[in-house]
Amino acid sequence: MLHRRAAQLQKHASHNKLEEKDVEKFASILSTPETSLLTTLKTSKGPKPVDASELDLFNNDWMNKYHGQSVCVLKPKTTQEVSEIMKYCFERKLAVVPQGGNTGLVGGGVPVLDEVIINLGAMNKIRSFNEISGTLVCDAGCILESLDNHIAEKGYMMPLDLGAKGSCQIGGNVATNAGGLRFLRYGSLHGNVLGLEVVLPNGTVLDGLSTLRKDNTGFDLKQLFIGSEGTIGLITGVSIITPRRPSAFNVAVFAVDSFEAVQNVFSKVKAHCGEILSAFEFFDNQSLEMVKAHATAGVKDPFQDKHPFYVLIETSGSKKEHDDEKVNELLEELMESSAIVDGVLAQDETQVQSLWALRESIPEAAGKLGSTYKYDVSMPVELMNELVEDMRSRLDKHGLMGNKVKEVVGYGHIGDGNLHINIIADKFDPAVEEVIEPYIYEWLAKVNGSISAEHGLGRMKGEKIGYSKSPASVAIMKDIKHLFDPENLLNPYKYLPSDK
Ligand code: FAD
Ligand code: MLT
Ligand code: ZN
């Protein structure tokens, strides 16, 4: 389906096709064109052309669902280089895709057609870290996990954590307003990001790298770029407040016999653990079975029997004895009240990692099982499992379950009201997609849910935003896009509905 749509999609009439002279101009801007410019185009002054396969990594997304046909990838090393490239692209009307670690799950970071890819990976320097305030200022291309390791030495940690931490970049995290596993405790990037340096589509550098915690002077422009998915500016620098790294962690996984029990446990855990609760995740039995069958290293089922649902909780604090006491009391209470059927509490760091692996391996296992239709939604918690069950019976009714569809799994950041529903098919297939969509979006609109809790809109859901936002809101968003990017050069064909 997507292949077909992409093929039908016409290049924006005013956008130009990349030519030899453009590549030569890029080569003159980049300080190290031999390593910072990959192109299949032959030029007389630019670097040696590469084989098209060398661009595969940049043209195809993590799920292998979205495929672009760019012939040019640029990896600038400085904000100045990004600015000069954008200024030139603006004058020449060349469309551009900003790309971070390319771990996005909605097709936002890869081209739709032949847009030039600007990959931020070579902008990976830490600019400063204030050990008193915990304020980190860094290039947008820094890998999330590297940042976390860097500040760990100083007793701090990043306020967000994702399964993709080893590849995703902080600029990509900000551009998608990524949520993840620490959201419950530390909240959204809208609260943690203190400032941004952004290159606008015309090449202007908007230097907003403030480290101030409080600043009420005018519109808070950085907020517009958080979650803008590379449609109105290229983020080149990030200033972010980081919390102290807790010294005591506890992780437990509980087995429960119904989805009502998941909610009941959430309520009890919140009441009991209070301020030390740092994650509350859930996954269904289908997720666990898939992980056991398909995930790599380190995943062992800690339970002897199968159960319909599992809950993972993490507590973190600064006094181990205090936290241990609270968690042990919680376990007793949950067992005595029969709120849970079984439970395991990690006894050491290795067990902490292996319990987390049960939850964090789900996306990887789904990818190994087949081609995954991923839906990342929010809604009142009590309705979540209803959606998963409805989807299973709908696919069954259409004769797809166990046939073209291998599995439907439900998991997610239930503590944040965020469900991930993955439908794993043998291949991306219009016959499967049309049974899922628009049904799932209509379902969510009826319960006032959101069609994207954290992954964003990208290529997948730009045309669908109306299921979650009013026409008046979408019209204002289009005005904002036009204000920043009148030529629609940055990440075209994504994020917002096209003008029909
Ligand atoms: P990319 O995928 O490269 O790009 C994503 C979008 O941001 C694109 O639209 C791109 O154009 C834009 N962009 C990237 N860098 C910039 C920049 N510097 N300036 C402007 N625009 C830019 N997401 C969650 O929210 N929560 C999770 O728990 C979570 N877990 C994940 C687990 C796995 C295993 C995987 C594969 C993905 C997961 N994701 C999750 C999705 C993804 O990792 C996040 O969206 C992440 O923030 C994307 O970062 P990236 O650097 O890979 O960006
Ligand atoms: C997660 O929570 O594991 C991520 O958002 C990724 C996914 O849903 O696949
Ligand atoms: Zn998630």
Coordinates of C-alpha atoms and ligand atoms in Angstrom, one line a residue:
M1 CA 0.0 0.0 0.0
L2 CA 2.7 2.5 1.0
H3 CA 4.8 1.7 -2.0
R4 CA 1.8 2.3 -4.2
R5 CA 1.0 5.6 -2.4
A6 CA 4.6 6.8 -2.6
A7 CA 4.8 5.9 -6.3
Q8 CA 1.6 7.9 -7.0
L9 CA 2.7 10.8 -4.9
Q10 CA 3.9 13.7 -7.1
K11 CA 7.0 15.6 -6.2
H12 CA 5.9 19.1 -5.0
A13 CA 5.8 21.2 -8.3
S14 CA 8.1 23.9 -7.0
H15 CA 10.7 21.6 -5.6
N16 CA 13.8 20.9 -7.7
K17 CA 15.6 17.6 -8.4
L18 CA 19.1 17.4 -7.0
E19 CA 21.8 18.1 -9.7
E20 CA 25.5 17.7 -10.0
K21 CA 26.0 21.4 -9.1
D22 CA 24.1 21.0 -5.8
V23 CA 26.3 18.2 -4.7
E24 CA 29.4 20.3 -5.5
K25 CA 28.0 23.1 -3.5
F26 CA 27.4 20.8 -0.5
A27 CA 30.9 19.5 -0.9
S28 CA 32.2 23.1 -0.7
I29 CA 30.3 23.8 2.5
L30 CA 31.2 20.6 4.4
S31 CA 34.6 20.6 6.2
T32 CA 35.2 16.9 5.4
P33 CA 33.2 16.1 2.3
E34 CA 34.9 12.7 1.8
T35 CA 33.2 11.4 4.9
S36 CA 30.3 13.8 5.4
L37 CA 28.7 13.5 1.9
L38 CA 27.4 10.3 0.5
T39 CA 25.9 10.4 -3.0
T40 CA 25.3 8.2 -5.9
L41 CA 25.6 11.1 -8.3
K42 CA 28.8 11.5 -10.3
T43 CA 30.3 15.0 -10.1
S44 CA 33.5 16.5 -11.4
K45 CA 34.3 18.3 -8.1
G46 CA 32.4 16.4 -5.4
P47 CA 33.5 13.2 -3.7
K48 CA 33.5 9.8 -5.4
P49 CA 30.0 8.4 -5.9
V50 CA 29.0 5.5 -3.7
D51 CA 26.9 2.4 -4.5
A52 CA 23.2 2.9 -3.9
S53 CA 23.3 0.2 -1.2
E54 CA 25.4 2.5 1.0
L55 CA 22.4 4.7 1.3
D56 CA 20.0 1.9 2.3
L57 CA 20.6 2.5 6.0
F58 CA 19.4 6.1 5.6
N59 CA 16.6 5.5 3.1
N60 CA 14.8 2.7 5.0
D61 CA 13.3 2.9 8.4
W62 CA 13.8 0.7 11.5
M63 CA 10.6 -1.4 10.7
N64 CA 11.5 -1.7 7.1
K65 CA 8.1 -0.3 6.3
Y66 CA 9.0 3.1 4.8
H67 CA 11.4 3.4 1.9
G68 CA 12.8 6.6 0.4
Q69 CA 14.9 7.1 -2.7
S70 CA 17.3 9.9 -1.7
V71 CA 20.5 10.0 -3.7
C72 CA 22.3 12.2 -1.2
V73 CA 23.1 12.0 2.6
L74 CA 24.8 14.9 4.3
K75 CA 26.4 14.6 7.7
P76 CA 27.4 18.1 8.8
K77 CA 29.6 18.6 11.8
T78 CA 28.7 22.1 12.9
T79 CA 25.6 24.4 13.2
Q80 CA 27.3 26.7 10.7
E81 CA 27.4 23.9 8.1
V82 CA 23.8 23.0 8.7
S83 CA 22.9 26.6 8.3
E84 CA 24.7 27.1 5.0
I85 CA 23.3 23.8 3.6
M86 CA 19.7 24.9 4.5
K87 CA 20.3 28.4 3.1
Y88 CA 21.4 26.9 -0.2
C89 CA 18.5 24.3 -0.2
F90 CA 16.1 27.2 0.4
E91 CA 17.4 29.2 -2.5
R92 CA 17.5 26.2 -4.8
K93 CA 14.2 24.8 -3.5
L94 CA 15.6 21.4 -2.6
A95 CA 13.5 19.3 -0.1
V96 CA 15.2 18.0 3.0
V97 CA 14.6 15.3 5.6
P98 CA 16.3 15.8 9.0
Q99 CA 17.4 12.5 10.4
G100 CA 18.7 11.4 13.8
G101 CA 19.3 7.8 14.8
N102 CA 16.5 6.6 12.4
T103 CA 14.7 4.7 15.1
G104 CA 11.4 6.5 14.6
L105 CA 8.3 4.3 14.2
V106 CA 6.1 6.4 12.0
G107 CA 8.3 6.9 8.9
G108 CA 9.2 10.5 9.8
G109 CA 13.0 10.2 9.5
V110 CA 13.3 8.8 6.0
P111 CA 12.5 10.5 2.7
V112 CA 9.2 9.9 0.9
L113 CA 10.7 10.6 -2.5
D114 CA 14.2 11.9 -3.2
E115 CA 14.6 14.5 -0.4
V116 CA 18.2 15.2 0.6
I117 CA 18.9 13.6 4.0
I118 CA 20.6 15.7 6.6
N119 CA 21.8 13.2 9.2
L120 CA 22.8 14.8 12.5
G121 CA 25.0 11.9 13.7
A122 CA 28.3 13.8 13.3
M123 CA 27.2 16.6 15.6
N124 CA 27.9 14.6 18.8
K125 CA 29.7 16.9 21.2
I126 CA 28.7 17.7 24.8
R127 CA 29.0 21.4 25.0
S128 CA 28.7 21.8 28.8
F129 CA 27.4 20.2 32.0
N130 CA 26.7 22.1 35.2
E131 CA 27.2 19.7 38.1
I132 CA 25.3 21.9 40.5
S133 CA 22.2 22.5 38.5
G134 CA 22.3 19.3 36.4
T135 CA 22.0 21.3 33.2
L136 CA 23.3 19.6 30.1
V137 CA 24.0 21.4 26.8
C138 CA 24.9 19.2 23.8
D139 CA 24.8 18.8 20.1
A140 CA 21.6 17.3 18.8
G141 CA 23.3 14.3 17.3
C142 CA 24.5 12.9 20.7
I143 CA 23.2 9.4 21.3
L144 CA 20.8 9.2 24.3
E145 CA 22.7 6.4 26.0
S146 CA 26.1 8.1 25.6
L147 CA 24.7 11.2 27.3
D148 CA 23.3 9.1 30.1
N149 CA 26.6 7.3 30.6
H150 CA 28.5 10.6 30.5
I151 CA 26.4 12.3 33.2
A152 CA 26.2 9.1 35.3
E153 CA 29.8 9.6 36.2
K154 CA 28.7 12.9 37.8
G155 CA 25.7 11.4 39.6
Y156 CA 23.0 12.5 37.2
M157 CA 20.8 10.8 34.6
M158 CA 18.8 11.7 31.5
P159 CA 15.2 12.3 32.3
L160 CA 14.1 10.0 29.5
D161 CA 14.9 6.4 28.6
L162 CA 13.8 4.3 25.6
G163 CA 14.5 0.8 24.2
A164 CA 16.2 2.6 21.3
K165 CA 18.6 4.5 23.6
G166 CA 21.7 3.0 22.0
S167 CA 20.8 4.5 18.6
C168 CA 18.4 7.4 19.0
Q169 CA 19.7 10.9 19.3
I170 CA 18.7 13.6 21.7
G171 CA 17.7 15.9 18.7
G172 CA 15.4 13.1 17.4
N173 CA 14.0 12.6 20.9
V174 CA 13.2 16.3 21.1
A175 CA 11.8 16.4 17.6
T176 CA 9.5 13.5 18.4
N177 CA 8.8 14.6 22.0
A178 CA 9.7 11.0 22.9
G179 CA 8.0 9.6 26.0
G180 CA 9.4 6.2 27.1
L181 CA 10.1 4.5 30.3
R182 CA 10.8 7.4 32.7
F183 CA 7.9 9.6 31.7
L184 CA 5.9 8.6 34.7
R185 CA 8.4 10.0 37.1
Y186 CA 10.2 12.8 35.1
G187 CA 7.5 13.9 32.7
S188 CA 7.5 15.3 29.2
L189 CA 10.4 16.9 27.3
H190 CA 8.1 19.9 27.1
G191 CA 9.0 20.3 30.8
N192 CA 12.7 19.2 30.8
V193 CA 14.1 20.9 27.7
L194 CA 15.4 24.4 28.7
G195 CA 16.5 25.6 25.3
L196 CA 17.1 24.7 21.7
E197 CA 19.4 25.8 18.9
V198 CA 17.5 25.4 15.7
V199 CA 18.3 26.1 12.0
L200 CA 15.2 27.3 10.2
P201 CA 14.4 26.3 6.7
N202 CA 15.9 29.4 5.2
G203 CA 19.2 28.9 7.1
T204 CA 18.6 31.3 10.0
V205 CA 20.1 30.1 13.2
L206 CA 17.6 30.5 16.1
D207 CA 19.9 30.5 19.1
G208 CA 17.7 29.6 22.1
L209 CA 20.1 27.5 24.1
S210 CA 19.1 29.0 27.4
T211 CA 20.0 27.2 30.6
L212 CA 17.5 29.2 32.7
R213 CA 14.9 27.2 34.5
K214 CA 12.5 30.1 34.6
D215 CA 12.0 32.6 31.8
N216 CA 8.7 34.3 31.1
T217 CA 9.8 36.7 28.3
G218 CA 7.4 36.3 25.4
F219 CA 6.2 33.2 23.5
D220 CA 8.1 30.1 24.5
L221 CA 9.3 29.3 21.0
K222 CA 11.2 26.1 21.8
Q223 CA 7.9 24.4 22.6
L224 CA 7.0 24.6 19.0
F225 CA 10.0 22.6 17.9
I226 CA 9.4 19.9 20.6
G227 CA 7.4 17.3 18.8
S228 CA 7.5 19.1 15.4
E229 CA 9.2 16.0 13.8
G230 CA 11.6 18.0 11.7
T231 CA 8.9 19.9 9.8
I232 CA 9.7 23.5 10.9
G233 CA 13.4 23.5 11.8
L234 CA 16.5 21.4 12.3
I235 CA 17.5 21.1 15.9
T236 CA 21.3 21.4 16.2
G237 CA 21.7 21.9 20.0
V238 CA 19.7 21.0 23.1
S239 CA 19.8 22.3 26.7
I240 CA 18.1 20.0 29.1
I241 CA 17.7 19.7 32.9
T242 CA 18.7 16.3 34.2
P243 CA 17.7 14.8 37.6
R244 CA 20.1 13.3 40.2
R245 CA 20.7 9.6 39.5
P246 CA 18.9 7.5 42.2
S247 CA 21.2 5.2 44.0
A248 CA 18.6 2.5 45.0
F249 CA 16.5 0.7 42.4
N250 CA 13.9 -2.1 42.8
V251 CA 12.3 -3.8 39.9
A252 CA 9.5 -6.4 40.2
V253 CA 7.2 -8.2 37.8
F254 CA 3.8 -9.3 38.9
A255 CA 1.4 -11.7 37.2
V256 CA -2.3 -10.9 37.3
D257 CA -5.3 -12.7 36.1
S258 CA -7.3 -9.9 34.4
F259 CA -7.0 -6.4 33.0
E260 CA -9.1 -5.0 35.9
A261 CA -6.4 -6.5 38.2
V262 CA -3.7 -4.5 36.2
Q263 CA -5.6 -1.3 37.1
N264 CA -6.2 -2.3 40.7
V265 CA -2.5 -3.0 41.1
F266 CA -1.6 0.4 39.6
S267 CA -3.8 2.1 42.1
K268 CA -2.3 0.1 45.0
V269 CA 1.3 0.6 43.9
K270 CA 0.8 4.4 43.5
A271 CA -0.8 4.6 47.0
H272 CA 1.9 2.5 48.5
C273 CA 5.1 3.6 46.8
G274 CA 4.2 7.3 46.3
E275 CA 7.3 9.3 45.3
I276 CA 9.6 6.4 44.7
L277 CA 7.6 4.9 41.9
S278 CA 9.5 5.4 38.6
A279 CA 7.9 3.1 36.1
F280 CA 4.7 1.2 35.8
E281 CA 4.6 -0.9 32.6
F282 CA 2.4 -3.7 31.4
F283 CA 2.4 -6.5 28.8
D284 CA 0.0 -9.3 27.9
N285 CA 0.7 -13.0 27.7
Q286 CA 0.9 -12.8 23.9
S287 CA 3.8 -10.3 24.3
L288 CA 5.6 -12.5 26.7
E289 CA 5.3 -15.6 24.6
M290 CA 6.5 -13.7 21.5
V291 CA 9.5 -12.4 23.5
K292 CA 10.4 -15.9 24.7
A293 CA 10.2 -17.2 21.2
H294 CA 11.9 -14.4 19.3
A295 CA 14.0 -12.0 21.4
T296 CA 17.7 -12.3 21.7
A297 CA 19.8 -12.8 24.8
G298 CA 18.8 -12.5 28.4
V299 CA 15.1 -13.1 28.3
K300 CA 13.8 -15.8 30.7
D301 CA 10.3 -16.2 31.9
P302 CA 10.4 -15.9 35.7
F303 CA 7.0 -17.6 36.1
Q304 CA 6.2 -21.3 35.9
D305 CA 2.6 -20.8 34.7
K306 CA 1.2 -18.5 32.0
H307 CA -1.0 -15.6 33.1
P308 CA -3.1 -13.2 31.0
F309 CA -1.2 -10.0 32.0
Y310 CA 2.0 -8.9 33.6
V311 CA 3.0 -5.7 35.3
L312 CA 6.5 -4.3 35.7
I313 CA 7.2 -1.8 38.4
E314 CA 10.4 0.1 39.2
T315 CA 11.1 2.2 42.2
S316 CA 14.1 4.4 42.6
G317 CA 15.3 6.6 45.4
S318 CA 18.2 7.6 47.5
K319 CA 17.9 5.3 50.5
K320 CA 18.0 1.6 49.8
E321 CA 16.7 0.4 53.2
H322 CA 13.7 2.8 53.0
D323 CA 12.8 1.7 49.4
D324 CA 13.3 -2.1 50.2
E325 CA 11.0 -1.9 53.1
K326 CA 8.3 -0.2 51.1
V327 CA 8.6 -2.6 48.2
N328 CA 8.6 -5.7 50.5
E329 CA 5.5 -4.4 52.3
L330 CA 3.9 -3.8 48.9
L331 CA 4.6 -7.3 47.8
E332 CA 3.1 -8.7 51.0
E333 CA 0.0 -6.6 50.6
L334 CA -0.5 -7.5 47.0
M335 CA -0.2 -11.2 47.7
E336 CA -2.4 -11.1 50.8
S337 CA -5.1 -9.2 49.0
S338 CA -4.9 -11.5 46.0
A339 CA -4.4 -8.5 43.8
I340 CA -1.6 -10.4 42.1
V341 CA -1.3 -14.1 41.4
D342 CA 2.5 -14.3 41.4
G343 CA 5.4 -11.9 41.6
V344 CA 9.2 -11.7 41.4
L345 CA 11.4 -9.1 42.9
A346 CA 14.9 -8.6 41.4
Q347 CA 17.7 -9.4 43.9
D348 CA 20.6 -7.9 42.1
E349 CA 21.5 -5.8 39.0
T350 CA 21.5 -8.8 36.7
Q351 CA 18.0 -9.7 37.7
V352 CA 17.0 -6.0 37.3
Q353 CA 18.2 -6.1 33.7
S354 CA 16.6 -9.5 32.9
L355 CA 13.2 -8.3 34.3
W356 CA 13.4 -5.1 32.2
A357 CA 14.4 -7.2 29.2
L358 CA 11.0 -8.9 29.3
R359 CA 9.3 -5.6 28.6
E360 CA 12.0 -3.8 26.5
S361 CA 12.5 -6.7 24.1
I362 CA 8.9 -6.6 22.8
P363 CA 9.5 -4.3 19.8
E364 CA 12.6 -6.3 18.8
A365 CA 10.7 -9.6 19.1
A366 CA 7.8 -8.3 17.1
G367 CA 10.3 -7.2 14.3
K368 CA 11.7 -10.7 14.2
L369 CA 8.3 -12.4 14.1
G370 CA 7.1 -10.4 11.1
S371 CA 6.1 -7.0 9.7
T372 CA 4.6 -4.9 12.4
Y373 CA 1.7 -2.5 12.2
K374 CA 2.4 -0.4 15.2
Y375 CA -0.2 1.8 16.9
D376 CA 0.8 4.0 19.8
V377 CA -2.3 5.4 21.5
S378 CA -3.7 7.0 24.6
M379 CA -7.1 6.7 26.1
P380 CA -8.8 6.1 29.4
V381 CA -6.9 3.1 30.9
E382 CA -10.0 1.0 31.5
L383 CA -10.7 0.8 27.8
M384 CA -7.2 -0.3 26.6
N385 CA -7.6 -4.0 26.6
E386 CA -11.0 -3.7 25.0
L387 CA -9.3 -2.2 21.9
V388 CA -6.8 -5.1 21.8
E389 CA -9.6 -7.7 22.1
D390 CA -11.7 -5.9 19.5
M391 CA -8.8 -5.9 17.1
R392 CA -8.2 -9.6 17.6
S393 CA -11.8 -10.5 17.0
R394 CA -12.1 -8.2 14.0
L395 CA -9.0 -9.7 12.3
D396 CA -10.4 -13.1 13.1
K397 CA -13.7 -12.3 11.6
H398 CA -12.0 -11.2 8.4
G399 CA -10.1 -14.6 8.3
L400 CA -6.7 -12.9 8.9
M401 CA -5.8 -14.1 12.4
G402 CA -3.4 -17.1 12.3
N403 CA -3.3 -16.5 8.5
K404 CA -1.8 -13.3 7.2
V405 CA -1.7 -12.0 10.8
K406 CA 0.6 -13.9 13.1
E407 CA -0.1 -12.1 16.4
V408 CA -1.7 -9.1 18.1
V409 CA 0.1 -7.9 21.3
G410 CA -0.8 -5.2 23.8
Y411 CA 1.8 -3.6 26.1
G412 CA 2.9 -0.2 27.1
H413 CA 3.4 2.6 29.5
I414 CA 0.1 2.0 31.3
G415 CA 1.1 4.4 34.1
D416 CA 1.0 7.2 31.5
G417 CA -2.2 6.0 29.9
N418 CA -0.3 4.9 26.8
L419 CA -1.0 1.5 25.1
H420 CA 1.1 0.0 22.3
I421 CA -0.9 -2.3 20.1
N422 CA 1.2 -4.2 17.6
I423 CA -0.4 -6.3 14.8
I424 CA 2.3 -8.6 13.4
A425 CA 1.7 -9.7 9.8
D426 CA 3.7 -12.0 7.6
K427 CA 4.3 -8.9 5.4
F428 CA 3.0 -5.3 5.0
D429 CA -0.1 -6.0 3.1
P430 CA -3.0 -3.7 2.0
A431 CA -5.5 -6.5 2.7
V432 CA -4.4 -6.4 6.4
E433 CA -4.0 -2.7 6.6
E434 CA -7.5 -1.9 5.4
V435 CA -9.0 -4.1 8.1
I436 CA -7.1 -2.2 10.8
E437 CA -7.5 1.3 9.4
P438 CA -9.5 3.5 9.7
Y439 CA -11.3 1.2 12.2
I440 CA -8.7 1.8 14.9
Y441 CA -8.6 5.6 14.4
E442 CA -12.4 5.8 14.5
W443 CA -12.4 3.7 17.7
L444 CA -10.0 6.1 19.3
A445 CA -11.9 9.2 18.2
K446 CA -15.1 7.8 19.7
V447 CA -13.4 7.6 23.1
N448 CA -11.6 10.9 22.8
G449 CA -8.3 9.1 22.7
S450 CA -5.1 10.1 20.8
I451 CA -3.9 8.3 17.7
S452 CA -0.3 9.1 18.8
A453 CA 0.7 9.1 22.5
E454 CA 4.4 9.3 21.8
H455 CA 5.7 8.1 18.5
G456 CA 4.3 11.0 16.5
L457 CA 2.6 11.4 13.1
G458 CA 5.4 11.3 10.5
R459 CA 4.5 9.6 7.2
M460 CA 2.1 7.2 8.8
K461 CA -0.5 9.6 10.4
G462 CA -0.2 13.0 8.9
E463 CA -3.4 12.6 7.0
K464 CA -5.1 11.2 10.1
I465 CA -4.5 14.0 12.6
G466 CA -8.2 15.0 12.3
Y467 CA -9.1 11.9 14.4
S468 CA -7.4 13.6 17.4
K469 CA -7.4 17.3 16.6
S470 CA -10.2 19.7 15.6
P471 CA -10.2 21.4 12.2
A472 CA -9.5 24.7 13.9
S473 CA -6.3 23.3 15.5
V474 CA -5.1 21.7 12.3
A475 CA -5.7 25.0 10.4
I476 CA -3.5 26.8 13.0
M477 CA -0.8 24.1 12.7
K478 CA -0.8 24.6 8.9
D479 CA -0.4 28.3 9.4
I480 CA 2.6 27.7 11.7
K481 CA 4.2 25.3 9.2
H482 CA 3.7 28.0 6.5
L483 CA 5.2 30.7 8.6
F484 CA 8.4 28.7 9.2
D485 CA 8.6 26.8 6.0
P486 CA 6.7 28.7 3.2
E487 CA 8.2 26.5 0.5
N488 CA 7.3 23.2 2.3
L489 CA 10.9 22.1 2.0
L490 CA 11.4 20.5 5.4
N491 CA 10.0 16.9 5.7
P492 CA 7.3 17.4 3.1
Y493 CA 4.4 14.9 2.7
K494 CA 4.3 14.2 6.4
Y495 CA 2.9 15.3 9.8
L496 CA 0.0 17.5 8.5
P497 CA -2.7 16.7 5.9
S498 CA -1.9 17.7 2.4
D499 CA -3.9 20.5 0.8
K500 CA -6.4 18.8 -1.4
Ligands
FAD1 P1 14.7 9.7 13.8 O1 14.0 8.4 13.8 O2 15.9 9.8 13.0 O3 13.7 10.8 13.4 C1 12.4 10.9 14.0 C2 11.7 12.2 13.6 O4 12.4 13.4 14.1 C3 11.7 12.4 12.1 O5 10.6 13.1 11.7 C4 13.0 13.3 11.8 O6 12.8 14.1 10.7 C5 13.0 14.2 13.1 N1 14.3 14.5 13.5 C6 15.3 13.7 13.9 N2 16.4 14.4 14.3 C7 16.1 15.7 14.2 C8 16.7 17.0 14.4 N3 17.9 17.0 14.9 N4 16.1 18.1 14.1 C9 14.8 18.1 13.6 N5 14.1 17.0 13.4 C10 14.7 15.8 13.7 N6 9.6 6.4 21.3 C11 9.0 6.8 22.4 O7 8.4 7.9 22.4 N7 9.0 6.0 23.5 C12 9.5 4.8 23.6 O8 9.5 4.1 24.6 C13 10.2 4.3 22.4 N8 10.8 3.2 22.4 C14 11.4 2.7 21.2 C15 12.0 1.5 21.2 C16 12.5 0.9 20.1 C17 13.2 -0.4 20.1 C18 12.5 1.7 18.9 C19 13.1 1.2 17.6 C20 11.9 3.0 18.9 C21 11.3 3.5 20.0 N9 10.7 4.7 20.1 C22 10.2 5.2 21.2 C23 10.7 5.5 18.8 C24 12.0 6.4 18.6 O9 13.0 5.8 19.1 C25 11.8 7.8 19.1 O10 10.8 8.4 18.4 C26 13.1 8.6 19.1 O11 12.9 9.8 19.8 C27 13.6 8.9 17.6 O12 14.9 9.4 17.7 P2 15.9 9.3 16.4 O13 17.1 10.1 16.7 O14 16.0 7.9 16.1 O15 15.0 10.1 15.3
MLT2 C1 8.0 0.9 23.6 O1 7.4 1.4 24.5 O2 8.5 -0.3 23.6 C2 8.2 1.7 22.4 O3 7.4 2.8 22.3 C3 8.4 1.0 21.1 C4 7.3 0.2 20.5 O4 6.2 0.4 20.9 O5 7.5 -0.6 19.7
ZN3 ZN 6.6 3.3 24.2

